[in-house]
Amino acid sequence: MNKQLDTLNRILAACGLVLIAIACTPQPQASPTEAPATQPATQPAGLTQVPVDIGPINVDPVAGTRAAWVDRSYVVFVPAGDFIMGQDEPTTSDHAPAHTVTLDGFWIHQTEVTNRMYALCVELGICTVPYQETGKPYWYSLAAHADVPVVGVDWYQAETYCEWIDGRLPTEAEWEKAARGVEADPYPWGDEQPTCDLLNYDADCFSPARPVDVRSYTLGASPYDLADTAGNASEWVYDLYADDYYAVSPAINPTGPGDGDLRVVRGSNYESQADALPVYLRAGVDPLEHQAEIGFRCVLSGETMGTPPVPVCEMPAYSPPEVDTGEVEPHFFAVTPVGYCLESQGGMMSGYVNLTFDEPVEVDTYLITSTLGAVNVTQDPAHLDTLILSGPGIPLEALITLTICPALPAPPLPVTDPLCPSGYAFDPITRVCRYFAPEPGAPCEDGQTWYEGYGCVWTPTDPVAQAVLEQLCAQQPGYRVVELSESPRLVACLPTDGPTDCGVDENCSLNTQCLPGLTYVPDLDCCATPPEVEPVCLAGYTYDSGCMLCIPLYPEQCLSVTLVIHPCRGPDITFCQNPGQYTDQSSCEAAKCDWYQPLAAPGPPYCTYP
């Protein structure tokens, strides 16, 4: 069984490599108008191609399967099916009535299009520069705001970008389903009230109010793992606007009314008040208008994803992870919270929390946040294992949830040789991975078989691993299972646009087209990109500009604790003493302490200060 699991893990990793190698964006070196004539058509001498294990691919395509796309983005899959669109209201509303809508499956940008993404389209002469919004210093700044949503674009500029990447703006129905899922919740994360931990909105989250980097609010992601469908930036969608459209909207794949002067804008932004945050709200805006709060994201159809772009010629290299899983050893810790109230000489009552750890700590050992505001952290000089918390995030008579995360050091720079995804070889001079057409008859590693036009491909021999490979491959757009031989039976997962399949497969698109601005290199069967394109890393990695490599991300192991601090009692009341010594409710309450049952983060009850 262990051997079967090892084989299965290898197959899963191999599938992930094949898929992402086709779709990821490189760190380019070639000119956008001129093919690099000096690059060899086969693997250059002295270069090494080593498959890098990036972990298993997502086996559940309905749960937000993610794929890299050519504009340095990720797109996620939203499956076909029904969802509840809109919201019933007691009075007339443009988002009523709530009604069931059926949609085809589609792929949508995980984040809003960023300044970094939009800049390439501008540099290639496809898109026009965003309008500079008065008094907004973050406007289109790649130096400090590369990963902030691009804003100041009108509807036509947004549509031009989406068409450039072989996509379009999402329909209003597609946007709402991707943002709220099928449960008709008011917010992407469910029905919990908004806080600054969930989204960027006008609640003193930032002063002055401003958009922030995409993916800054993982707790506020939608059921399909979309970021910032509430807060940060509002978004253009495809539909024309009519305030009475929901009453007559088609039940299947609605695309908006047939005429109108306004286009729909969905989602809230960094200046939105709390009552403007529900994702079912909608607005109509002149398509020629541009605002400092409006950006966009794009949709890709299944047909587009079924004929993926030609591989890019160059990709960033990867540092191998320090352990097999690409993660550091988890940092486990224990902490005991004690909340209490102190009264100053002026009669002001303040809340405090003592956090006692299972080891000596310093103020900067852990990152501590509260759902209710800022937290001041000081060291207890008499107890080196205890931190004292105070400040706005530690109020009285409120349910407080504290999140405690180790302040892990930055990952060390890699010291081993960099690796490349399958199909690419590392060039030590330029420090990038270059795509190469496989050389016929090249020796293959164990578990691989030479296949004309594709080179060495993974071919499991274990029947269980073969069955899993076939299932996973069938779920991936643009790929198909190919039986290389009957005896012994060998199968592989290959793209439908490969050189061999295109000779016999009528469904093959013979795709040799690159996106506008990129140049096809026939000898290498790849697309060259201009020098301005910056590298993007696979999921689980981050780019380190110092060593010009993608290095593994290190996960944080966080802990949440919940408590309530009651107001201070008068001098005629006997105070609770050492509540931690009481382990049952009766003895706790007899000592005038409070027996507390955590609610927000369920756990065992405990005795605490009243």
Coordinates of C-alpha atoms in Angstrom, one line a residue:
M1 CA 0.0 0.0 0.0
N2 CA 2.8 2.4 0.8
K3 CA 4.3 1.8 -2.6
Q4 CA 1.0 2.6 -4.2
L5 CA 0.7 5.8 -2.2
D6 CA 4.2 6.9 -3.2
T7 CA 3.3 6.2 -6.8
L8 CA 0.1 8.1 -6.5
N9 CA 1.7 11.1 -5.0
R10 CA 4.3 11.2 -7.8
I11 CA 1.5 11.1 -10.4
L12 CA -0.4 13.9 -8.7
A13 CA 2.7 16.1 -8.6
A14 CA 3.5 15.3 -12.2
C15 CA 0.0 16.2 -13.3
G16 CA 0.3 19.5 -11.5
L17 CA 3.6 20.2 -13.3
V18 CA 2.2 19.5 -16.7
L19 CA -0.7 21.8 -16.2
I20 CA 1.1 24.7 -14.7
A21 CA 4.0 24.5 -17.1
I22 CA 1.6 25.3 -20.0
A23 CA -0.1 28.2 -18.3
C24 CA 2.4 30.1 -16.1
T25 CA 4.0 33.4 -17.1
P26 CA 7.8 33.6 -17.4
Q27 CA 10.5 36.0 -16.6
P28 CA 11.2 37.0 -20.2
Q29 CA 14.4 38.0 -21.9
A30 CA 13.3 38.1 -25.5
S31 CA 12.1 41.1 -27.5
P32 CA 8.3 41.3 -28.2
T33 CA 8.9 42.0 -31.8
E34 CA 11.8 39.7 -32.6
A35 CA 12.2 36.0 -32.2
P36 CA 15.4 35.0 -30.4
A37 CA 17.2 33.3 -33.3
T38 CA 20.1 32.2 -31.2
Q39 CA 18.1 30.0 -28.9
P40 CA 18.6 26.3 -29.7
A41 CA 15.6 24.1 -30.6
T42 CA 16.7 21.3 -28.3
Q43 CA 17.9 21.2 -24.7
P44 CA 21.1 23.3 -24.4
A45 CA 24.3 21.5 -23.4
G46 CA 25.2 21.8 -19.8
L47 CA 21.7 22.7 -18.6
T48 CA 19.7 20.5 -16.3
Q49 CA 16.0 19.8 -16.3
V50 CA 14.7 18.6 -12.9
P51 CA 11.0 18.2 -12.2
V52 CA 10.1 20.2 -9.1
D53 CA 7.5 18.7 -6.8
I54 CA 4.8 21.4 -6.2
G55 CA 2.4 19.1 -4.5
P56 CA -0.8 17.5 -5.7
I57 CA -3.2 19.3 -7.9
N58 CA -6.8 20.0 -6.7
V59 CA -8.8 16.9 -7.3
D60 CA -12.2 18.7 -6.8
P61 CA -12.8 21.0 -9.8
V62 CA -16.1 22.3 -8.3
A63 CA -14.3 23.8 -5.2
G64 CA -12.4 26.6 -7.0
T65 CA -9.9 24.7 -9.1
R66 CA -7.1 27.2 -9.8
A67 CA -5.0 27.7 -13.0
A68 CA -2.3 30.2 -14.0
W69 CA -3.1 32.4 -17.0
V70 CA -0.9 34.4 -19.4
D71 CA -1.5 37.8 -17.8
R72 CA 0.4 36.8 -14.6
S73 CA -2.9 35.9 -12.8
Y74 CA -4.7 33.0 -11.4
V75 CA -8.2 32.1 -12.6
V76 CA -10.6 29.9 -10.6
F77 CA -13.4 27.6 -11.8
V78 CA -17.0 28.3 -10.9
P79 CA -19.1 25.2 -11.8
A80 CA -22.4 25.1 -13.6
G81 CA -25.6 25.1 -11.6
D82 CA -28.2 27.1 -9.8
F83 CA -27.8 29.9 -7.3
I84 CA -30.0 32.5 -5.6
M85 CA -29.4 36.0 -7.2
G86 CA -30.6 39.2 -5.6
Q87 CA -32.4 39.8 -2.3
D88 CA -36.1 40.3 -1.4
E89 CA -36.8 43.7 0.2
P90 CA -40.0 45.1 1.9
T91 CA -39.9 48.1 -0.5
T92 CA -39.1 48.5 -4.2
S93 CA -35.4 47.7 -4.9
D94 CA -33.2 47.2 -8.0
H95 CA -31.9 44.0 -6.5
A96 CA -35.3 42.4 -5.9
P97 CA -36.8 39.9 -6.2
A98 CA -34.5 37.1 -5.2
H99 CA -34.7 34.5 -8.0
T100 CA -33.0 31.3 -9.0
V101 CA -30.5 31.6 -11.9
T102 CA -28.8 28.7 -13.8
L103 CA -25.3 29.4 -15.2
D104 CA -22.9 27.4 -17.3
G105 CA -19.5 26.8 -15.7
F106 CA -16.8 29.5 -16.2
W107 CA -13.3 30.6 -15.1
I108 CA -12.9 34.0 -13.4
H109 CA -9.9 36.0 -12.2
Q110 CA -9.2 35.2 -8.5
T111 CA -8.4 38.9 -7.9
E112 CA -9.1 42.2 -9.5
V113 CA -6.7 43.1 -12.3
T114 CA -3.7 44.8 -10.7
N115 CA -1.5 47.7 -11.8
R116 CA 1.2 45.2 -12.6
M117 CA -1.1 43.1 -14.8
Y118 CA -2.6 46.1 -16.6
A119 CA 0.8 47.7 -17.2
L120 CA 1.9 45.0 -19.7
C121 CA -1.2 45.5 -21.8
V122 CA -0.3 49.2 -21.9
E123 CA 3.3 48.6 -22.7
L124 CA 2.3 46.4 -25.6
G125 CA 0.1 49.1 -27.1
I126 CA -3.1 47.2 -26.5
C127 CA -4.6 49.1 -23.6
T128 CA -4.6 52.8 -22.7
V129 CA -3.2 54.4 -19.6
P130 CA -5.8 54.7 -16.7
Y131 CA -7.1 58.1 -15.9
Q132 CA -5.3 59.8 -13.1
E133 CA -7.8 60.4 -10.3
T134 CA -7.2 63.7 -8.5
G135 CA -5.5 63.4 -5.2
K136 CA -4.9 59.6 -5.4
P137 CA -1.2 58.9 -5.0
Y138 CA -1.6 55.2 -5.6
W139 CA -2.6 55.8 -9.2
Y140 CA -1.0 53.3 -11.5
S141 CA 2.3 53.2 -9.5
L142 CA 4.3 50.1 -10.2
A143 CA 7.0 51.0 -7.8
A144 CA 4.9 51.0 -4.6
H145 CA 1.4 49.8 -5.7
A146 CA 2.1 47.0 -8.3
D147 CA -0.3 44.6 -6.7
V148 CA -3.1 47.1 -5.9
P149 CA -6.2 46.8 -8.1
V150 CA -6.0 49.1 -11.2
V151 CA -8.6 51.8 -11.0
G152 CA -9.4 54.9 -13.0
V153 CA -10.5 52.8 -16.0
D154 CA -13.8 53.1 -17.8
W155 CA -15.9 50.2 -19.0
Y156 CA -14.3 50.2 -22.4
Q157 CA -10.8 50.0 -21.1
A158 CA -11.8 47.1 -18.9
E159 CA -13.4 45.3 -21.8
T160 CA -10.3 45.9 -24.0
Y161 CA -8.1 44.2 -21.4
C162 CA -10.3 41.2 -21.0
E163 CA -10.5 40.7 -24.8
W164 CA -6.7 40.9 -25.0
I165 CA -6.4 37.8 -22.7
D166 CA -9.0 36.0 -24.7
G167 CA -11.7 36.7 -22.1
R168 CA -14.5 39.2 -21.4
L169 CA -16.0 41.0 -18.5
P170 CA -18.2 38.7 -16.3
T171 CA -21.9 39.0 -16.5
E172 CA -23.7 40.4 -13.5
A173 CA -25.0 36.9 -12.7
E174 CA -21.5 35.3 -13.0
W175 CA -20.0 37.9 -10.8
E176 CA -22.6 37.5 -8.0
K177 CA -22.4 33.7 -8.0
A178 CA -18.6 33.8 -7.8
A179 CA -18.9 36.4 -5.0
R180 CA -21.5 34.8 -2.8
G181 CA -21.8 31.1 -3.8
V182 CA -25.1 29.3 -3.7
E183 CA -26.2 29.9 -0.1
A184 CA -27.6 33.4 -0.7
D185 CA -25.3 34.8 2.0
P186 CA -25.0 38.6 2.1
Y187 CA -21.2 38.6 2.2
P188 CA -18.5 36.5 0.5
W189 CA -17.5 34.9 3.8
G190 CA -21.1 34.2 4.9
D191 CA -23.4 36.2 7.3
E192 CA -20.8 37.3 9.9
Q193 CA -20.7 41.1 10.4
P194 CA -17.9 42.9 8.5
T195 CA -14.7 43.8 10.3
C196 CA -11.3 45.1 9.1
D197 CA -10.0 41.5 9.3
L198 CA -12.4 40.5 6.5
L199 CA -12.2 43.3 4.0
N200 CA -10.9 46.8 3.3
Y201 CA -13.8 49.3 3.8
D202 CA -14.5 52.7 5.3
A203 CA -14.3 51.6 9.0
D204 CA -11.0 53.3 9.9
C205 CA -9.3 50.2 8.4
F206 CA -6.7 52.6 6.9
S207 CA -6.2 56.2 7.3
P208 CA -6.4 57.7 4.8
A209 CA -8.7 55.2 3.1
R210 CA -7.0 53.5 0.1
P211 CA -6.9 50.3 -1.8
V212 CA -4.4 47.6 -0.7
D213 CA -2.7 44.7 -2.3
V214 CA -5.0 42.0 -3.6
R215 CA -5.2 38.8 -1.5
S216 CA -4.7 40.8 1.7
Y217 CA -7.9 39.4 3.2
T218 CA -7.9 35.6 3.0
L219 CA -10.6 35.4 5.7
G220 CA -12.9 37.4 3.5
A221 CA -12.6 35.1 0.4
S222 CA -15.7 33.9 -1.4
P223 CA -16.8 30.2 -1.4
Y224 CA -14.9 29.9 -4.7
D225 CA -11.8 31.5 -3.2
L226 CA -12.2 34.9 -5.0
A227 CA -10.5 37.8 -3.2
D228 CA -12.0 41.2 -2.6
T229 CA -15.5 40.8 -4.0
A230 CA -16.3 43.0 -1.0
G231 CA -14.1 46.0 -0.3
N232 CA -10.9 47.2 -1.9
A233 CA -12.4 48.1 -5.3
S234 CA -15.8 48.0 -7.0
E235 CA -15.9 46.2 -10.4
W236 CA -17.2 46.8 -13.8
V237 CA -19.3 43.9 -15.2
Y238 CA -20.7 43.2 -18.7
D239 CA -24.4 44.0 -18.3
L240 CA -26.3 47.1 -19.2
Y241 CA -28.2 48.5 -16.1
A242 CA -32.0 48.6 -15.6
D243 CA -33.4 49.0 -12.1
D244 CA -36.4 46.7 -12.9
Y245 CA -34.4 44.0 -14.7
Y246 CA -34.6 41.3 -12.0
A247 CA -38.4 41.1 -12.4
V248 CA -38.0 40.0 -16.1
S249 CA -34.5 38.4 -16.1
P250 CA -34.1 35.1 -17.9
A251 CA -33.6 32.1 -15.6
I252 CA -30.7 30.7 -17.6
N253 CA -27.4 32.6 -18.3
P254 CA -28.8 36.2 -18.1
T255 CA -26.7 38.8 -19.8
G256 CA -28.7 42.0 -18.9
P257 CA -31.3 44.1 -20.7
G258 CA -31.0 44.7 -24.4
D259 CA -30.6 48.5 -24.2
G260 CA -29.7 51.2 -21.7
D261 CA -27.2 54.0 -21.1
L262 CA -25.4 52.7 -18.0
R263 CA -23.3 49.6 -17.3
V264 CA -23.5 47.7 -14.0
V265 CA -20.9 48.1 -11.3
R266 CA -20.8 45.4 -8.6
G267 CA -19.1 45.1 -5.2
S268 CA -18.1 47.6 -2.6
N269 CA -14.8 49.4 -2.2
Y270 CA -12.4 50.9 0.3
E271 CA -14.6 53.9 0.8
S272 CA -17.9 52.0 1.2
Q273 CA -19.9 52.3 4.4
A274 CA -21.1 49.1 6.2
D275 CA -24.6 49.2 4.7
A276 CA -23.1 49.2 1.2
L277 CA -21.1 45.9 1.6
P278 CA -23.7 43.1 0.8
V279 CA -22.7 41.5 -2.5
Y280 CA -26.2 41.5 -3.9
L281 CA -26.2 45.4 -4.2
R282 CA -25.8 46.9 -7.7
A283 CA -25.3 50.2 -9.3
G284 CA -25.5 51.8 -12.8
V285 CA -22.6 53.9 -14.0
D286 CA -21.9 55.7 -17.4
P287 CA -19.5 53.4 -19.2
L288 CA -17.3 56.4 -20.1
E289 CA -17.0 57.4 -16.5
H290 CA -13.9 56.5 -14.5
Q291 CA -13.6 56.5 -10.7
A292 CA -10.8 56.0 -8.1
E293 CA -12.9 53.2 -6.6
I294 CA -13.7 51.1 -9.7
G295 CA -11.6 48.3 -11.2
F296 CA -12.5 45.0 -12.8
R297 CA -11.7 41.3 -13.3
C298 CA -12.3 39.0 -16.3
V299 CA -13.9 35.7 -17.2
L300 CA -12.6 33.0 -19.4
S301 CA -14.9 30.5 -21.1
G302 CA -14.5 26.8 -21.0
E303 CA -13.7 26.9 -24.7
T304 CA -10.8 29.3 -24.1
M305 CA -9.5 27.2 -21.3
G306 CA -9.8 24.1 -23.5
T307 CA -7.3 25.5 -26.0
P308 CA -4.7 26.9 -23.6
P309 CA -2.0 29.3 -25.0
V310 CA 1.3 28.1 -26.4
P311 CA 3.8 27.7 -23.6
V312 CA 5.9 30.8 -22.8
C313 CA 9.5 30.6 -23.7
E314 CA 10.9 31.5 -20.3
M315 CA 9.9 31.0 -16.6
P316 CA 11.4 31.9 -13.3
A317 CA 13.5 29.1 -11.6
Y318 CA 12.5 27.5 -8.3
S319 CA 14.3 26.9 -5.1
P320 CA 13.7 23.3 -3.9
P321 CA 11.8 23.2 -0.6
E322 CA 13.8 22.4 2.6
V323 CA 11.5 19.4 3.3
D324 CA 9.5 17.1 1.1
T325 CA 6.2 18.9 1.6
G326 CA 7.6 22.4 0.9
E327 CA 6.7 23.5 4.5
V328 CA 8.6 24.1 7.7
E329 CA 7.9 22.1 10.7
P330 CA 4.8 23.5 12.5
H331 CA 5.4 25.7 15.4
F332 CA 3.1 24.3 18.1
F333 CA 2.5 26.4 21.2
A334 CA 0.1 26.6 24.1
V335 CA -1.2 29.8 25.7
T336 CA -3.5 30.5 28.7
P337 CA -5.5 33.8 28.4
V338 CA -6.7 35.6 31.5
G339 CA -8.8 38.8 31.1
Y340 CA -9.3 41.3 33.8
C341 CA -10.3 44.9 34.6
L342 CA -8.3 47.6 36.3
E343 CA -9.6 51.0 37.5
S344 CA -7.3 54.0 37.4
Q345 CA -7.1 56.7 40.1
G346 CA -9.4 58.8 37.9
G347 CA -12.1 56.1 38.0
M348 CA -11.6 55.0 34.4
M349 CA -12.0 51.2 33.8
S350 CA -9.8 49.5 31.3
G351 CA -9.5 45.9 30.0
Y352 CA -6.4 43.8 30.1
V353 CA -5.5 40.3 29.0
N354 CA -2.5 38.2 30.3
L355 CA -1.3 35.6 27.8
T356 CA 0.9 33.0 29.5
F357 CA 2.8 30.8 27.1
D358 CA 4.5 27.5 27.5
E359 CA 7.9 29.1 26.9
P360 CA 9.7 32.4 27.6
V361 CA 8.5 35.1 25.1
E362 CA 9.3 38.6 24.1
V363 CA 7.1 41.3 22.7
D364 CA 8.0 40.5 19.1
T365 CA 7.9 36.7 19.4
Y366 CA 4.2 36.6 18.4
L367 CA 1.9 38.7 16.2
I368 CA -1.2 39.3 18.2
T369 CA -4.4 40.9 16.7
S370 CA -7.9 41.4 18.0
T371 CA -11.2 41.5 16.0
L372 CA -12.1 44.7 17.8
G373 CA -9.2 47.0 17.3
A374 CA -5.5 47.7 17.9
V375 CA -3.6 45.8 20.7
N376 CA -0.7 47.1 22.8
V377 CA 1.7 44.3 23.9
T378 CA 4.1 44.6 26.8
Q379 CA 6.2 42.1 28.7
D380 CA 5.4 41.1 32.2
P381 CA 8.7 41.8 33.9
A382 CA 8.0 39.4 36.7
H383 CA 7.0 36.5 34.4
L384 CA 9.0 36.0 31.2
D385 CA 6.4 33.7 29.8
T386 CA 3.6 36.2 30.0
L387 CA 2.6 39.1 27.7
I388 CA 0.2 41.8 28.8
L389 CA -2.4 43.1 26.2
S390 CA -4.3 46.4 26.4
G391 CA -5.7 49.0 24.1
P392 CA -8.8 49.5 21.9
G393 CA -8.8 45.9 20.9
I394 CA -9.3 44.8 24.5
P395 CA -12.7 46.5 25.5
L396 CA -15.0 45.6 28.4
E397 CA -18.2 43.7 28.0
A398 CA -17.5 42.5 24.5
L399 CA -16.7 39.1 23.0
I400 CA -13.0 39.4 22.1
T401 CA -11.3 37.0 19.7
L402 CA -7.5 37.2 19.7
T403 CA -5.4 35.6 17.0
I404 CA -1.8 34.7 18.0
C405 CA 0.7 33.8 15.2
P406 CA 4.4 33.2 15.6
A407 CA 6.5 36.0 14.0
L408 CA 8.5 33.6 11.9
P409 CA 11.8 34.8 10.4
A410 CA 12.1 35.3 6.7
P411 CA 12.9 32.2 4.7
P412 CA 16.6 31.8 4.1
L413 CA 18.0 32.3 0.7
P414 CA 18.4 29.0 -1.2
V415 CA 21.8 27.4 -1.3
T416 CA 21.0 24.5 -3.6
D417 CA 20.7 24.5 -7.4
P418 CA 17.5 26.0 -8.7
L419 CA 14.9 23.7 -10.4
C420 CA 12.6 24.1 -13.4
P421 CA 9.1 22.9 -14.2
S422 CA 8.9 19.9 -16.6
G423 CA 9.7 21.0 -20.1
Y424 CA 12.1 23.7 -19.1
A425 CA 15.8 23.8 -18.4
F426 CA 17.8 26.2 -16.2
D427 CA 20.1 28.7 -17.9
P428 CA 22.8 29.6 -15.3
I429 CA 23.7 32.8 -17.2
T430 CA 20.3 34.4 -17.4
R431 CA 19.0 32.5 -14.3
V432 CA 15.7 31.7 -15.9
C433 CA 14.1 28.4 -17.0
R434 CA 13.9 28.1 -20.8
Y435 CA 11.4 26.0 -22.7
F436 CA 12.9 23.5 -25.1
A437 CA 11.6 21.1 -27.7
P438 CA 12.4 17.6 -26.5
E439 CA 15.3 15.8 -28.3
P440 CA 14.2 12.5 -29.8
G441 CA 15.3 9.5 -27.8
A442 CA 16.4 11.4 -24.8
P443 CA 16.9 9.1 -21.8
C444 CA 13.9 9.2 -19.3
E445 CA 13.8 8.9 -15.6
D446 CA 12.2 6.0 -13.8
G447 CA 8.4 6.2 -14.1
Q448 CA 8.7 8.1 -17.4
T449 CA 8.3 7.0 -21.1
W450 CA 9.5 8.8 -24.2
Y451 CA 6.5 9.9 -26.4
E452 CA 7.2 11.6 -29.7
G453 CA 6.4 15.3 -29.7
Y454 CA 6.2 15.5 -25.9
G455 CA 9.5 14.0 -24.7
C456 CA 9.6 12.1 -21.4
V457 CA 6.1 11.9 -19.8
W458 CA 4.9 10.4 -16.6
T459 CA 3.4 6.9 -17.2
P460 CA 2.3 5.0 -14.0
T461 CA 2.3 1.3 -14.2
D462 CA 0.2 0.7 -11.0
P463 CA -3.5 0.2 -12.0
V464 CA -4.7 2.4 -9.0
A465 CA -2.4 5.2 -9.9
Q466 CA -3.5 4.9 -13.6
A467 CA -7.1 5.2 -12.6
V468 CA -6.5 8.3 -10.5
L469 CA -4.4 9.9 -13.3
E470 CA -7.2 9.3 -15.8
Q471 CA -9.8 10.8 -13.5
L472 CA -7.7 13.9 -12.7
C473 CA -6.7 14.4 -16.3
A474 CA -10.4 14.2 -17.5
Q475 CA -11.2 17.1 -15.1
Q476 CA -8.6 19.5 -16.5
P477 CA -9.6 21.8 -19.4
G478 CA -7.3 21.3 -22.5
Y479 CA -6.0 17.9 -21.5
R480 CA -6.8 14.3 -22.4
V481 CA -5.7 10.8 -21.5
V482 CA -3.5 9.1 -24.1
E483 CA -2.8 5.4 -24.1
L484 CA 0.8 5.0 -25.2
S485 CA 0.8 1.2 -25.3
E486 CA -1.6 -1.7 -24.6
S487 CA 0.9 -4.3 -23.2
P488 CA 2.1 -3.2 -20.8
R489 CA -0.6 -0.7 -20.5
L490 CA 0.8 2.9 -20.2
V491 CA -1.3 6.1 -20.0
A492 CA -0.3 9.7 -19.9
C493 CA -2.0 13.1 -19.4
L494 CA -1.2 15.3 -22.3
P495 CA -2.5 18.7 -23.7
T496 CA -4.8 18.4 -26.7
D497 CA -2.7 20.9 -28.7
G498 CA 0.5 18.8 -28.7
P499 CA 2.3 18.2 -32.0
T500 CA 1.4 14.5 -32.2
D501 CA -2.2 14.7 -31.3
C502 CA -2.8 17.5 -33.8
G503 CA -2.0 15.2 -36.6
V504 CA -4.8 12.8 -35.8
D505 CA -7.2 14.6 -33.4
E506 CA -9.9 16.6 -35.2
N507 CA -10.6 18.5 -31.9
C508 CA -7.0 19.8 -31.8
S509 CA -6.9 23.5 -32.5
L510 CA -3.4 23.5 -34.0
N511 CA -2.9 26.5 -31.7
T512 CA 0.3 28.5 -32.6
Q513 CA -1.1 31.9 -31.8
C514 CA 0.2 34.0 -29.0
L515 CA -1.6 36.8 -27.3
P516 CA -1.2 40.2 -29.0
G517 CA 2.2 41.6 -28.2
L518 CA 3.8 38.2 -27.7
T519 CA 5.9 36.6 -30.5
Y520 CA 5.6 32.9 -31.6
V521 CA 9.0 31.1 -31.9
P522 CA 8.5 28.2 -34.3
D523 CA 11.7 26.4 -33.6
L524 CA 10.9 26.3 -29.9
D525 CA 7.1 26.1 -30.2
C526 CA 6.7 28.8 -27.5
C527 CA 5.8 32.5 -27.1
A528 CA 8.5 35.1 -26.4
T529 CA 7.5 38.0 -24.1
P530 CA 9.0 41.4 -23.7
P531 CA 11.5 42.3 -21.1
E532 CA 9.0 44.3 -19.0
V533 CA 7.2 41.2 -17.9
E534 CA 8.0 40.4 -14.4
P535 CA 8.1 36.8 -13.1
V536 CA 5.2 35.1 -11.3
C537 CA 5.6 32.1 -9.1
L538 CA 3.4 29.0 -8.7
A539 CA 1.1 28.7 -5.7
G540 CA 3.1 28.1 -2.5
Y541 CA 6.1 30.1 -3.7
T542 CA 7.1 33.8 -3.7
Y543 CA 9.6 35.6 -5.9
D544 CA 12.8 36.7 -4.3
S545 CA 14.4 39.5 -6.4
G546 CA 17.7 39.2 -4.6
C547 CA 18.4 35.7 -5.8
M548 CA 16.1 35.8 -8.8
L549 CA 14.3 32.6 -7.7
C550 CA 10.9 31.5 -6.5
I551 CA 11.2 30.4 -2.9
P552 CA 8.8 28.4 -0.8
L553 CA 6.3 30.2 1.4
Y554 CA 6.5 29.3 5.1
P555 CA 3.1 28.7 6.7
E556 CA 2.2 30.4 9.9
Q557 CA 0.6 28.3 12.7
C558 CA -1.9 30.5 14.4
L559 CA -4.1 30.1 17.4
S560 CA -7.4 31.9 18.3
V561 CA -8.7 32.5 21.9
T562 CA -11.9 34.0 22.9
L563 CA -13.0 35.7 26.1
V564 CA -15.1 38.4 27.7
I565 CA -13.9 41.1 30.2
H566 CA -16.5 42.3 32.6
P567 CA -16.4 45.8 34.2
C568 CA -14.5 46.3 37.5
R569 CA -16.5 45.6 40.6
G570 CA -16.9 48.1 43.5
P571 CA -14.8 48.0 46.7
D572 CA -17.6 46.2 48.7
I573 CA -17.4 43.2 46.4
T574 CA -14.8 40.5 47.1
F575 CA -12.7 40.1 44.0
C576 CA -12.0 36.8 42.2
Q577 CA -8.6 35.5 43.2
N578 CA -6.5 33.1 41.0
P579 CA -9.3 31.8 38.8
G580 CA -7.0 29.3 37.1
Q581 CA -7.0 27.1 40.1
Y582 CA -10.7 26.3 39.8
T583 CA -11.6 23.5 37.3
D584 CA -15.4 23.2 37.9
Q585 CA -18.3 25.7 37.7
S586 CA -19.4 25.4 41.3
S587 CA -16.0 26.2 42.9
C588 CA -15.4 28.9 40.3
E589 CA -18.6 30.8 41.0
A590 CA -18.3 30.2 44.8
A591 CA -15.0 32.2 44.6
K592 CA -16.9 35.0 42.8
C593 CA -15.2 34.2 39.5
D594 CA -16.9 33.7 36.1
W595 CA -17.3 30.2 34.5
Y596 CA -16.9 31.1 30.8
Q597 CA -17.8 29.0 27.7
P598 CA -16.1 30.2 24.6
L599 CA -18.5 31.0 21.7
A600 CA -16.7 32.4 18.7
A601 CA -13.9 29.8 18.9
P602 CA -15.6 26.8 20.6
G603 CA -13.5 25.1 23.3
P604 CA -13.7 23.8 26.9
P605 CA -15.1 26.1 29.5
Y606 CA -12.8 27.7 32.0
C607 CA -12.8 29.9 35.1
T608 CA -11.8 33.5 34.5
Y609 CA -12.0 36.9 36.2
P610 CA -15.5 38.5 36.3

